Amino acid sequence: MGEEAAPLRAPAGTHDVLWPESARWERLVAEFARRAQGAGFGLVLNPMFEDAQLFRRGIGDESDVVRKEMYEFEDRGGRAVALRPEGTASVVRAFVQHRPAVPWKAWYVTPAFRYERPQAGRYKQHHQLGVEVLGTDDPDVDVEVITLAADLYRWLGLRQVDLAINSMGCGECRSAYVAALVAYLEAHADALCDEHRERYRANPLRVLDCKRPQCRAVTEGAPRITDYLDEACAAHLARVRAGLDELGIIYRLEPRLVRGLDYYTRTTFEFAATSLTSAQNAVGGGGRYDGLAEAIGGPPSPGIGFGIGIERLLLACDAEGVFPVDPPRPDAFVVDVTGGTEARALCAQLRRAGLGAVRAYDGRSLKAQLKQADRSGAGYALIVGPEELARGVVTARPLRRPGEQVAVPRASVVEWLATQATNRDAKDDQ
Ligand code: HAM
């Protein structure tokens, strides 16, 4: 054997989420699922990789996500595939492929892969919670989708979240607007950042999204899409705004908001956590994509949705000091100093009865097991030593609330603990 190899690490820009941090993920996903289901959404699961054409056609060849960030490769069979950089294109592809009845409302939780320079809040693999609604362009759906996200932030306890809304109009308003924008950019091309001085013609809307100060200064005075909306698109936006106002959702109209994916039409929106100082403060975003299903070969079917970045959302929670989640606490820690047989049997019985039970292994000493029991956060230590074994009892010692330890008959300890656990839950709820 040669020298020991250096331990392998997770690739830069990816991360492991270990317990107890993962308890927050579980809680967040469960709450999101509960809310989405309550609003009529069902879970959709899609492959992590797709034919690369799906993203090229769906998200747009000229978008940064496709041009610079996609994990695209040829598989062993020579097919061009890509890891999903986001959720929407796959969900719409599944809709087109399976043609479920409309309106089709789907929610998801998914990893997304983007080849980006890793920095705080920007990863090569991140995770999104999202919803998509297909088959209707009713502005009430826009309101419903935006409200679902806004209410989740509020439930988490976040107060510093700014919601920006815009409309990208339909294809027609957009071509009139893009012509005006290109003329404006042409006149100011020298002042644009290096990248956009070269590329503004290929995708002029991208310039509005550029965070570099040169482009920001130029776009300050650029024509506004909201001045180019036709009657129907303007009316749609007005109805979305009125709906949000009625529900008390606070937002600001931001005509420069174009978002990084090219499929958007009409309503677009983004939630920014102002507690995060970095440029990576978008904690969610979405919008309508009324032409996406057609662009990937399906029937015309309007749609809208959002994606919320889980890592960013949790960073925002940390910044505001909200959403602490206690790791789950077992009902009992079984301490066995008779050799381990009791711990094995009692844990199995308790778990089969739906109670949480943990134990130590490797024949550890009483002291070591009690220490571990304390650390476990369990409600009770259930102690079985030679004396208990001889008397047919278990010593139940409360660990988290003051109280006397009691000897409980071995035969009824499962029922006894179940009663204690119910009482404890009731107290916790008070
Ligand atoms: P997106 O704005 O590209 O939209 O991403 C959604 C959210 O994912 C962002 O607001 C951010 O919280 C998070 N995110 C994006 N990239 C990264 C990254 N590299 N590292 C960490 N977090 C990130 C979409 O993906 C659309 N599919 C949303 C949508 C759904 N539109 C309509 N339906």
Short mmCIF file of C-alpha atoms and ligand atoms in Angstrom, two decimals:
data_model
loop_
_atom_site.label_atom_id
_atom_site.label_comp_id
_atom_site.label_asym_id
_atom_site.label_seq_id
_atom_site.Cartn_x
_atom_site.Cartn_y
_atom_site.Cartn_z
CA MET A 1 0.00 0.00 0.00
CA GLY A 2 1.27 3.47 -0.86
CA GLU A 3 0.62 6.74 0.93
CA GLU A 4 -2.89 7.38 2.17
CA ALA A 5 -4.93 9.27 -0.42
CA ALA A 6 -6.22 12.74 0.57
CA PRO A 7 -9.85 12.46 1.68
CA LEU A 8 -12.30 13.36 -1.06
CA ARG A 9 -14.47 16.41 -0.57
CA ALA A 10 -17.80 17.48 -2.04
CA PRO A 11 -17.24 19.44 -5.28
CA ALA A 12 -16.85 23.21 -4.86
CA GLY A 13 -20.24 24.90 -5.02
CA THR A 14 -22.09 21.90 -3.57
CA HIS A 15 -22.70 21.06 0.04
CA ASP A 16 -23.89 18.37 2.38
CA VAL A 17 -26.74 19.17 4.72
CA LEU A 18 -26.28 17.27 7.93
CA TRP A 19 -28.51 16.81 10.91
CA PRO A 20 -29.55 18.95 12.82
CA GLU A 21 -29.51 21.61 10.04
CA SER A 22 -31.44 19.19 7.85
CA ALA A 23 -34.32 19.36 10.37
CA ARG A 24 -35.02 22.86 9.03
CA TRP A 25 -35.17 21.50 5.50
CA GLU A 26 -37.63 18.82 6.54
CA ARG A 27 -39.83 21.33 8.32
CA LEU A 28 -39.69 23.81 5.44
CA VAL A 29 -40.49 21.24 2.77
CA ALA A 30 -43.31 19.76 4.88
CA GLU A 31 -44.87 23.18 5.43
CA PHE A 32 -44.54 24.09 1.77
CA ALA A 33 -46.13 20.78 0.78
CA ARG A 34 -48.98 21.36 3.22
CA ARG A 35 -49.66 24.84 1.88
CA ALA A 36 -49.36 23.82 -1.77
CA GLN A 37 -51.69 20.86 -1.27
CA GLY A 38 -54.14 23.09 0.53
CA ALA A 39 -54.19 25.31 -2.55
CA GLY A 40 -54.89 22.41 -4.90
CA PHE A 41 -51.36 21.55 -6.04
CA GLY A 42 -50.15 17.95 -6.38
CA LEU A 43 -46.55 16.78 -6.21
CA VAL A 44 -44.73 16.28 -9.53
CA LEU A 45 -41.46 14.37 -9.83
CA ASN A 46 -39.31 14.79 -12.93
CA PRO A 47 -35.97 13.41 -14.08
CA MET A 48 -32.84 15.27 -12.98
CA PHE A 49 -31.63 15.31 -16.58
CA GLU A 50 -33.39 15.93 -19.86
CA ASP A 51 -32.66 16.20 -23.55
CA ALA A 52 -30.52 19.37 -23.68
CA GLN A 53 -32.82 20.71 -26.41
CA LEU A 54 -35.58 21.12 -23.85
CA PHE A 55 -33.64 23.80 -22.01
CA ARG A 56 -32.23 25.37 -25.18
CA ARG A 57 -35.69 25.81 -26.64
CA GLY A 58 -37.48 26.43 -23.36
CA ILE A 59 -35.16 28.72 -21.44
CA GLY A 60 -33.52 30.25 -24.52
CA ASP A 61 -30.16 29.80 -26.26
CA GLU A 62 -29.18 33.36 -25.42
CA SER A 63 -29.93 33.18 -21.69
CA ASP A 64 -26.96 33.05 -19.31
CA VAL A 65 -28.33 29.86 -17.81
CA VAL A 66 -28.08 28.02 -21.13
CA ARG A 67 -25.08 29.83 -22.60
CA LYS A 68 -22.80 29.75 -19.57
CA GLU A 69 -24.22 27.65 -16.78
CA MET A 70 -25.75 24.45 -18.07
CA TYR A 71 -24.24 21.09 -17.14
CA GLU A 72 -24.50 19.63 -20.58
CA PHE A 73 -22.85 16.45 -21.72
CA GLU A 74 -23.05 13.54 -24.09
CA ASP A 75 -24.10 10.33 -22.43
CA ARG A 76 -22.57 6.97 -23.31
CA GLY A 77 -25.15 6.54 -26.05
CA GLY A 78 -24.14 9.82 -27.71
CA ARG A 79 -27.26 11.75 -26.59
CA ALA A 80 -26.92 15.41 -25.67
CA VAL A 81 -28.38 15.68 -22.19
CA ALA A 82 -28.30 18.36 -19.50
CA LEU A 83 -28.82 18.36 -15.75
CA ARG A 84 -31.86 20.45 -14.97
CA PRO A 85 -30.81 24.05 -14.27
CA GLU A 86 -34.32 24.81 -12.94
CA GLY A 87 -37.69 23.14 -12.54
CA THR A 88 -40.11 24.81 -14.94
CA ALA A 89 -39.02 23.43 -18.32
CA SER A 90 -39.25 19.81 -17.12
CA VAL A 91 -42.65 20.34 -15.53
CA VAL A 92 -43.99 21.89 -18.74
CA ARG A 93 -42.42 19.08 -20.76
CA ALA A 94 -44.22 16.56 -18.52
CA PHE A 95 -47.48 18.49 -19.01
CA VAL A 96 -47.06 18.43 -22.79
CA GLN A 97 -46.15 14.74 -22.73
CA HIS A 98 -48.97 13.53 -20.47
CA ARG A 99 -51.69 16.11 -21.16
CA PRO A 100 -53.34 16.09 -17.73
CA ALA A 101 -56.65 17.90 -17.35
CA VAL A 102 -56.32 21.66 -16.93
CA PRO A 103 -55.88 23.71 -14.92
CA TRP A 104 -52.97 21.52 -13.86
CA LYS A 105 -51.37 22.60 -10.61
CA ALA A 106 -48.10 20.97 -9.63
CA TRP A 107 -45.59 21.57 -6.83
CA TYR A 108 -42.05 20.28 -6.55
CA VAL A 109 -38.87 20.26 -4.56
CA THR A 110 -35.81 19.69 -6.69
CA PRO A 111 -32.09 20.14 -6.94
CA ALA A 112 -31.02 22.48 -9.77
CA PHE A 113 -27.57 22.59 -11.35
CA ARG A 114 -25.87 25.70 -12.68
CA TYR A 115 -22.21 26.01 -13.50
CA GLU A 116 -21.64 29.29 -11.65
CA ARG A 117 -18.70 30.70 -9.78
CA PRO A 118 -19.46 29.56 -6.23
CA GLN A 119 -19.95 32.34 -3.67
CA ALA A 120 -22.17 32.97 -0.66
CA GLY A 121 -25.71 32.10 -1.72
CA ARG A 122 -24.71 30.98 -5.21
CA TYR A 123 -24.02 27.31 -5.74
CA LYS A 124 -23.44 24.81 -8.51
CA GLN A 125 -26.18 22.68 -7.03
CA HIS A 126 -28.98 24.44 -5.23
CA HIS A 127 -32.49 23.35 -4.32
CA GLN A 128 -35.81 24.86 -5.18
CA LEU A 129 -39.34 24.65 -3.92
CA GLY A 130 -41.68 25.53 -6.71
CA VAL A 131 -45.15 25.47 -8.19
CA GLU A 132 -46.46 25.63 -11.75
CA VAL A 133 -50.02 26.11 -12.99
CA LEU A 134 -50.77 25.21 -16.61
CA GLY A 135 -53.80 25.81 -18.77
CA THR A 136 -55.11 29.17 -17.62
CA ASP A 137 -54.11 32.81 -17.94
CA ASP A 138 -56.63 34.02 -15.36
CA PRO A 139 -54.92 36.86 -13.44
CA ASP A 140 -56.38 35.37 -10.26
CA VAL A 141 -53.92 32.51 -10.69
CA ASP A 142 -51.05 35.00 -10.79
CA VAL A 143 -52.35 36.49 -7.55
CA GLU A 144 -52.75 33.06 -5.99
CA VAL A 145 -49.24 31.93 -6.93
CA ILE A 146 -47.58 35.14 -5.70
CA THR A 147 -49.59 35.00 -2.48
CA LEU A 148 -48.54 31.39 -1.84
CA ALA A 149 -44.89 32.45 -1.88
CA ALA A 150 -45.44 35.68 0.06
CA ASP A 151 -47.37 33.82 2.79
CA LEU A 152 -44.58 31.26 3.13
CA TYR A 153 -42.01 34.01 3.80
CA ARG A 154 -44.38 35.51 6.33
CA TRP A 155 -44.93 32.15 8.05
CA LEU A 156 -41.18 31.73 8.36
CA GLY A 157 -41.09 35.02 10.21
CA LEU A 158 -39.23 36.94 7.50
CA ARG A 159 -40.04 40.63 7.52
CA GLN A 160 -37.36 42.01 5.21
CA VAL A 161 -38.54 40.62 1.90
CA ASP A 162 -39.18 42.97 -0.95
CA LEU A 163 -41.53 41.90 -3.77
CA ALA A 164 -40.98 43.40 -7.21
CA ILE A 165 -43.55 42.90 -9.97
CA ASN A 166 -43.44 43.59 -13.68
CA SER A 167 -45.12 42.56 -16.89
CA MET A 168 -43.11 41.39 -19.90
CA GLY A 169 -46.19 41.71 -22.11
CA CYS A 170 -47.00 39.25 -24.87
CA GLY A 171 -44.89 38.63 -27.98
CA GLU A 172 -46.35 41.66 -29.73
CA CYS A 173 -45.83 44.23 -27.00
CA ARG A 174 -42.41 42.80 -26.46
CA SER A 175 -41.22 43.25 -30.07
CA ALA A 176 -42.30 46.90 -30.02
CA TYR A 177 -40.53 47.35 -26.70
CA VAL A 178 -37.36 45.52 -27.75
CA ALA A 179 -37.08 47.73 -30.86
CA ALA A 180 -37.26 50.83 -28.66
CA LEU A 181 -34.81 49.36 -26.18
CA VAL A 182 -32.27 48.45 -28.88
CA ALA A 183 -32.45 51.97 -30.30
CA TYR A 184 -31.81 53.35 -26.82
CA LEU A 185 -28.95 50.94 -26.10
CA GLU A 186 -27.38 51.72 -29.48
CA ALA A 187 -27.25 55.38 -28.53
CA HIS A 188 -25.63 54.48 -25.18
CA ALA A 189 -23.56 51.46 -26.21
CA ASP A 190 -20.23 53.04 -25.23
CA ALA A 191 -21.37 53.35 -21.63
CA LEU A 192 -22.40 49.67 -21.25
CA CYS A 193 -20.27 47.07 -19.44
CA ASP A 194 -17.76 45.14 -21.57
CA GLU A 195 -19.95 42.09 -21.94
CA HIS A 196 -23.09 43.95 -22.97
CA ARG A 197 -21.35 46.43 -25.28
CA GLU A 198 -20.62 43.36 -27.43
CA ARG A 199 -23.79 41.39 -26.80
CA TYR A 200 -26.70 43.76 -26.31
CA ARG A 201 -28.10 43.08 -29.76
CA ALA A 202 -28.26 39.30 -29.21
CA ASN A 203 -30.46 39.69 -26.13
CA PRO A 204 -31.18 43.33 -25.28
CA LEU A 205 -33.46 42.47 -22.34
CA ARG A 206 -30.50 40.89 -20.54
CA VAL A 207 -28.94 44.34 -20.20
CA LEU A 208 -31.82 45.35 -17.92
CA ASP A 209 -30.87 42.45 -15.66
CA CYS A 210 -27.16 43.32 -15.57
CA LYS A 211 -26.01 44.23 -12.06
CA ARG A 212 -22.82 46.06 -13.18
CA PRO A 213 -22.87 49.77 -12.36
CA GLN A 214 -22.24 50.88 -15.97
CA CYS A 215 -25.31 49.01 -17.25
CA ARG A 216 -27.38 50.05 -14.22
CA ALA A 217 -26.62 53.70 -15.01
CA VAL A 218 -27.61 53.31 -18.65
CA THR A 219 -30.80 51.36 -18.00
CA GLU A 220 -31.97 53.92 -15.44
CA GLY A 221 -33.17 56.05 -18.33
CA ALA A 222 -34.16 53.21 -20.70
CA PRO A 223 -37.67 52.89 -22.10
CA ARG A 224 -40.00 50.99 -19.76
CA ILE A 225 -41.82 47.87 -20.85
CA THR A 226 -44.89 48.97 -18.93
CA ASP A 227 -45.27 51.86 -21.41
CA TYR A 228 -45.41 49.38 -24.30
CA LEU A 229 -48.07 46.96 -23.07
CA ASP A 230 -51.06 46.51 -25.35
CA GLU A 231 -54.55 46.83 -23.95
CA ALA A 232 -54.98 43.18 -22.99
CA CYS A 233 -51.58 42.92 -21.27
CA ALA A 234 -52.08 46.22 -19.45
CA ALA A 235 -55.51 45.03 -18.26
CA HIS A 236 -54.01 41.72 -17.12
CA LEU A 237 -51.36 43.50 -15.09
CA ALA A 238 -53.96 45.84 -13.61
CA ARG A 239 -56.04 42.86 -12.47
CA VAL A 240 -53.04 41.16 -10.90
CA ARG A 241 -52.17 44.35 -9.05
CA ALA A 242 -55.73 44.87 -7.86
CA GLY A 243 -55.85 41.28 -6.58
CA LEU A 244 -52.59 41.67 -4.67
CA ASP A 245 -53.82 44.95 -3.20
CA GLU A 246 -57.03 43.31 -2.06
CA LEU A 247 -55.11 40.55 -0.30
CA GLY A 248 -52.75 43.01 1.35
CA ILE A 249 -49.65 41.79 -0.49
CA ILE A 250 -47.19 44.67 -0.59
CA TYR A 251 -45.14 44.98 -3.79
CA ARG A 252 -43.45 47.54 -5.94
CA LEU A 253 -43.73 47.82 -9.70
CA GLU A 254 -40.26 47.37 -11.22
CA PRO A 255 -40.28 47.85 -15.00
CA ARG A 256 -36.63 46.77 -15.26
CA LEU A 257 -37.36 43.35 -13.80
CA VAL A 258 -36.85 40.91 -16.69
CA ARG A 259 -35.43 37.84 -14.91
CA GLY A 260 -32.80 35.56 -16.34
CA LEU A 261 -34.89 33.05 -18.26
CA ASP A 262 -36.28 33.91 -21.69
CA TYR A 263 -39.63 32.15 -21.44
CA TYR A 264 -41.41 34.85 -19.46
CA THR A 265 -44.47 36.68 -20.76
CA ARG A 266 -46.73 39.08 -18.88
CA THR A 267 -46.43 38.85 -15.06
CA THR A 268 -42.91 38.45 -13.66
CA PHE A 269 -41.94 38.81 -10.02
CA GLU A 270 -39.03 38.43 -7.69
CA PHE A 271 -38.69 38.32 -3.92
CA ALA A 272 -35.45 39.85 -2.56
CA ALA A 273 -34.27 39.47 1.02
CA THR A 274 -33.00 42.91 1.95
CA SER A 275 -31.29 41.39 5.01
CA LEU A 276 -28.80 39.73 2.64
CA THR A 277 -26.27 42.26 1.49
CA SER A 278 -24.80 40.24 -1.34
CA ALA A 279 -25.97 40.48 -4.92
CA GLN A 280 -27.37 37.00 -4.25
CA ASN A 281 -30.42 38.18 -2.39
CA ALA A 282 -33.21 36.80 -4.59
CA VAL A 283 -35.02 34.29 -2.39
CA GLY A 284 -37.58 33.40 -5.04
CA GLY A 285 -38.89 34.42 -8.37
CA GLY A 286 -41.22 33.44 -11.13
CA GLY A 287 -43.74 34.53 -13.65
CA ARG A 288 -45.91 33.64 -16.60
CA TYR A 289 -44.66 31.70 -19.57
CA ASP A 290 -47.65 31.62 -21.89
CA GLY A 291 -45.55 30.54 -24.91
CA LEU A 292 -43.38 27.88 -23.27
CA ALA A 293 -45.52 24.80 -23.92
CA GLU A 294 -45.71 25.72 -27.61
CA ALA A 295 -41.98 26.45 -27.78
CA ILE A 296 -41.24 22.88 -26.73
CA GLY A 297 -43.69 21.37 -29.21
CA GLY A 298 -46.93 21.28 -27.21
CA PRO A 299 -50.32 22.91 -27.67
CA PRO A 300 -50.63 26.57 -26.71
CA SER A 301 -51.10 26.47 -22.92
CA PRO A 302 -50.52 29.47 -20.70
CA GLY A 303 -48.68 28.87 -17.45
CA ILE A 304 -47.24 30.52 -14.38
CA GLY A 305 -45.12 29.49 -11.42
CA PHE A 306 -42.27 30.29 -9.10
CA GLY A 307 -39.09 28.81 -7.71
CA ILE A 308 -37.79 29.51 -4.21
CA GLY A 309 -34.12 28.80 -3.48
CA ILE A 310 -34.03 26.81 -0.24
CA GLU A 311 -30.41 27.69 0.65
CA ARG A 312 -30.99 31.40 0.08
CA LEU A 313 -34.22 31.30 2.01
CA LEU A 314 -32.47 29.74 5.00
CA LEU A 315 -29.65 32.30 4.74
CA ALA A 316 -32.29 35.03 4.91
CA CYS A 317 -33.84 33.32 7.95
CA ASP A 318 -30.42 33.28 9.63
CA ALA A 319 -29.90 36.95 8.80
CA GLU A 320 -33.21 37.83 10.46
CA GLY A 321 -32.76 35.30 13.27
CA VAL A 322 -36.00 33.48 12.50
CA PHE A 323 -37.13 29.90 11.82
CA PRO A 324 -35.18 28.01 14.46
CA VAL A 325 -36.12 24.37 14.28
CA ASP A 326 -35.50 21.93 17.08
CA PRO A 327 -34.33 18.57 15.86
CA PRO A 328 -36.91 15.87 16.55
CA ARG A 329 -36.68 14.55 20.10
CA PRO A 330 -37.23 10.87 20.78
CA ASP A 331 -39.73 9.91 23.48
CA ALA A 332 -37.26 7.61 25.17
CA PHE A 333 -33.63 6.69 25.39
CA VAL A 334 -33.36 3.08 26.46
CA VAL A 335 -30.42 2.51 28.80
CA ASP A 336 -29.57 -1.17 29.07
CA VAL A 337 -26.84 -2.39 31.38
CA THR A 338 -27.80 -6.04 31.13
CA GLY A 339 -26.05 -6.68 27.82
CA GLY A 340 -28.24 -5.05 25.16
CA THR A 341 -31.04 -7.59 24.70
CA GLU A 342 -33.53 -5.41 26.60
CA ALA A 343 -32.60 -2.31 24.63
CA ARG A 344 -33.15 -4.18 21.37
CA ALA A 345 -36.55 -5.57 22.40
CA LEU A 346 -37.86 -2.45 24.13
CA CYS A 347 -36.81 -0.09 21.32
CA ALA A 348 -38.54 -2.31 18.78
CA GLN A 349 -41.74 -2.42 20.88
CA LEU A 350 -41.78 1.32 21.42
CA ARG A 351 -41.14 2.06 17.74
CA ARG A 352 -43.83 -0.37 16.65
CA ALA A 353 -46.22 1.54 18.91
CA GLY A 354 -45.28 4.74 17.06
CA LEU A 355 -43.02 6.16 19.76
CA GLY A 356 -39.55 7.51 19.20
CA ALA A 357 -36.92 5.36 20.89
CA VAL A 358 -33.14 5.44 20.66
CA ARG A 359 -30.33 3.62 22.48
CA ALA A 360 -26.59 3.23 22.79
CA TYR A 361 -24.52 0.47 21.21
CA ASP A 362 -21.27 -1.34 21.87
CA GLY A 363 -22.02 -2.27 25.49
CA ARG A 364 -21.18 1.15 26.92
CA SER A 365 -21.10 1.86 30.66
CA LEU A 366 -24.14 3.15 32.57
CA LYS A 367 -22.49 6.55 32.92
CA ALA A 368 -21.72 6.80 29.22
CA GLN A 369 -25.25 5.73 28.28
CA LEU A 370 -26.84 8.26 30.64
CA LYS A 371 -24.66 11.00 29.18
CA GLN A 372 -25.77 10.02 25.69
CA ALA A 373 -29.39 9.94 26.89
CA ASP A 374 -29.05 13.53 28.13
CA ARG A 375 -27.62 14.68 24.83
CA SER A 376 -30.35 12.93 22.83
CA GLY A 377 -33.05 15.32 24.04
CA ALA A 378 -35.30 12.32 24.84
CA GLY A 379 -38.24 12.80 27.20
CA TYR A 380 -37.27 9.86 29.39
CA ALA A 381 -34.39 7.55 30.04
CA LEU A 382 -35.84 4.06 30.39
CA ILE A 383 -33.25 2.24 32.45
CA VAL A 384 -32.94 -1.53 32.63
CA GLY A 385 -30.26 -2.92 34.92
CA PRO A 386 -29.92 -6.30 36.61
CA GLU A 387 -32.14 -5.15 39.49
CA GLU A 388 -34.93 -3.92 37.20
CA LEU A 389 -34.66 -7.12 35.23
CA ALA A 390 -35.09 -9.19 38.38
CA ARG A 391 -38.11 -7.10 39.53
CA GLY A 392 -39.75 -7.00 36.06
CA VAL A 393 -39.70 -3.21 35.94
CA VAL A 394 -38.09 -0.35 34.02
CA THR A 395 -36.84 2.78 35.78
CA ALA A 396 -38.25 5.79 33.96
CA ARG A 397 -36.24 8.96 34.61
CA PRO A 398 -37.55 12.25 33.20
CA LEU A 399 -34.77 14.07 31.34
CA ARG A 400 -36.27 17.33 30.18
CA ARG A 401 -38.83 18.19 32.83
CA PRO A 402 -38.33 18.10 36.56
CA GLY A 403 -39.96 15.06 38.08
CA GLU A 404 -39.40 11.94 40.13
CA GLN A 405 -38.13 8.79 38.54
CA VAL A 406 -40.59 5.92 38.75
CA ALA A 407 -40.52 2.17 38.40
CA VAL A 408 -42.89 1.09 35.66
CA PRO A 409 -43.82 -2.59 35.15
CA ARG A 410 -41.97 -3.88 32.12
CA ALA A 411 -45.19 -5.31 30.71
CA SER A 412 -46.94 -1.93 30.60
CA VAL A 413 -44.05 0.44 29.86
CA VAL A 414 -45.09 1.01 26.23
CA GLU A 415 -48.61 2.16 27.23
CA TRP A 416 -47.18 4.20 30.11
CA LEU A 417 -44.77 6.05 27.82
CA ALA A 418 -47.49 6.63 25.22
CA THR A 419 -49.57 8.40 27.89
CA GLN A 420 -46.63 10.52 28.98
CA ALA A 421 -45.86 11.46 25.37
CA THR A 422 -49.47 12.51 24.76
CA ASN A 423 -49.47 14.64 27.92
CA ARG A 424 -46.18 16.20 26.86
CA ASP A 425 -47.47 17.05 23.37
CA ALA A 426 -50.54 18.62 24.91
CA LYS A 427 -48.36 20.75 27.22
CA ASP A 428 -46.10 21.76 24.32
CA ASP A 429 -49.15 22.93 22.38
CA GLN A 430 -50.31 25.19 25.19
P1 HAM B 1 -34.66 31.55 -10.89
O1 HAM B 1 -34.91 32.95 -10.49
O2 HAM B 1 -33.58 31.30 -11.85
O3 HAM B 1 -36.04 31.02 -11.44
O4 HAM B 1 -34.39 30.67 -9.60
C1 HAM B 1 -35.32 30.63 -8.54
C2 HAM B 1 -34.62 30.82 -7.22
O5 HAM B 1 -33.61 29.81 -7.06
C3 HAM B 1 -33.85 32.13 -7.07
O6 HAM B 1 -34.69 33.18 -6.66
C4 HAM B 1 -32.85 31.77 -5.99
O7 HAM B 1 -33.48 31.83 -4.71
C5 HAM B 1 -32.53 30.33 -6.28
N1 HAM B 1 -31.28 30.17 -7.06
C6 HAM B 1 -31.11 30.31 -8.38
N2 HAM B 1 -29.83 30.07 -8.73
C7 HAM B 1 -29.18 29.75 -7.59
C8 HAM B 1 -27.83 29.38 -7.28
N3 HAM B 1 -26.91 29.27 -8.22
N4 HAM B 1 -27.52 29.12 -5.99
C9 HAM B 1 -28.46 29.22 -5.02
N5 HAM B 1 -29.74 29.55 -5.25
C10 HAM B 1 -30.10 29.82 -6.52
C11 HAM B 1 -36.26 29.75 -11.86
O8 HAM B 1 -35.47 28.87 -11.73
C12 HAM B 1 -37.64 29.57 -12.47
N6 HAM B 1 -37.77 28.14 -12.86
C13 HAM B 1 -38.72 29.98 -11.51
C14 HAM B 1 -40.07 29.82 -12.12
C15 HAM B 1 -40.95 28.85 -11.88
N7 HAM B 1 -40.61 30.62 -13.03
C16 HAM B 1 -41.79 30.16 -13.38
N8 HAM B 1 -42.01 29.06 -12.70
#
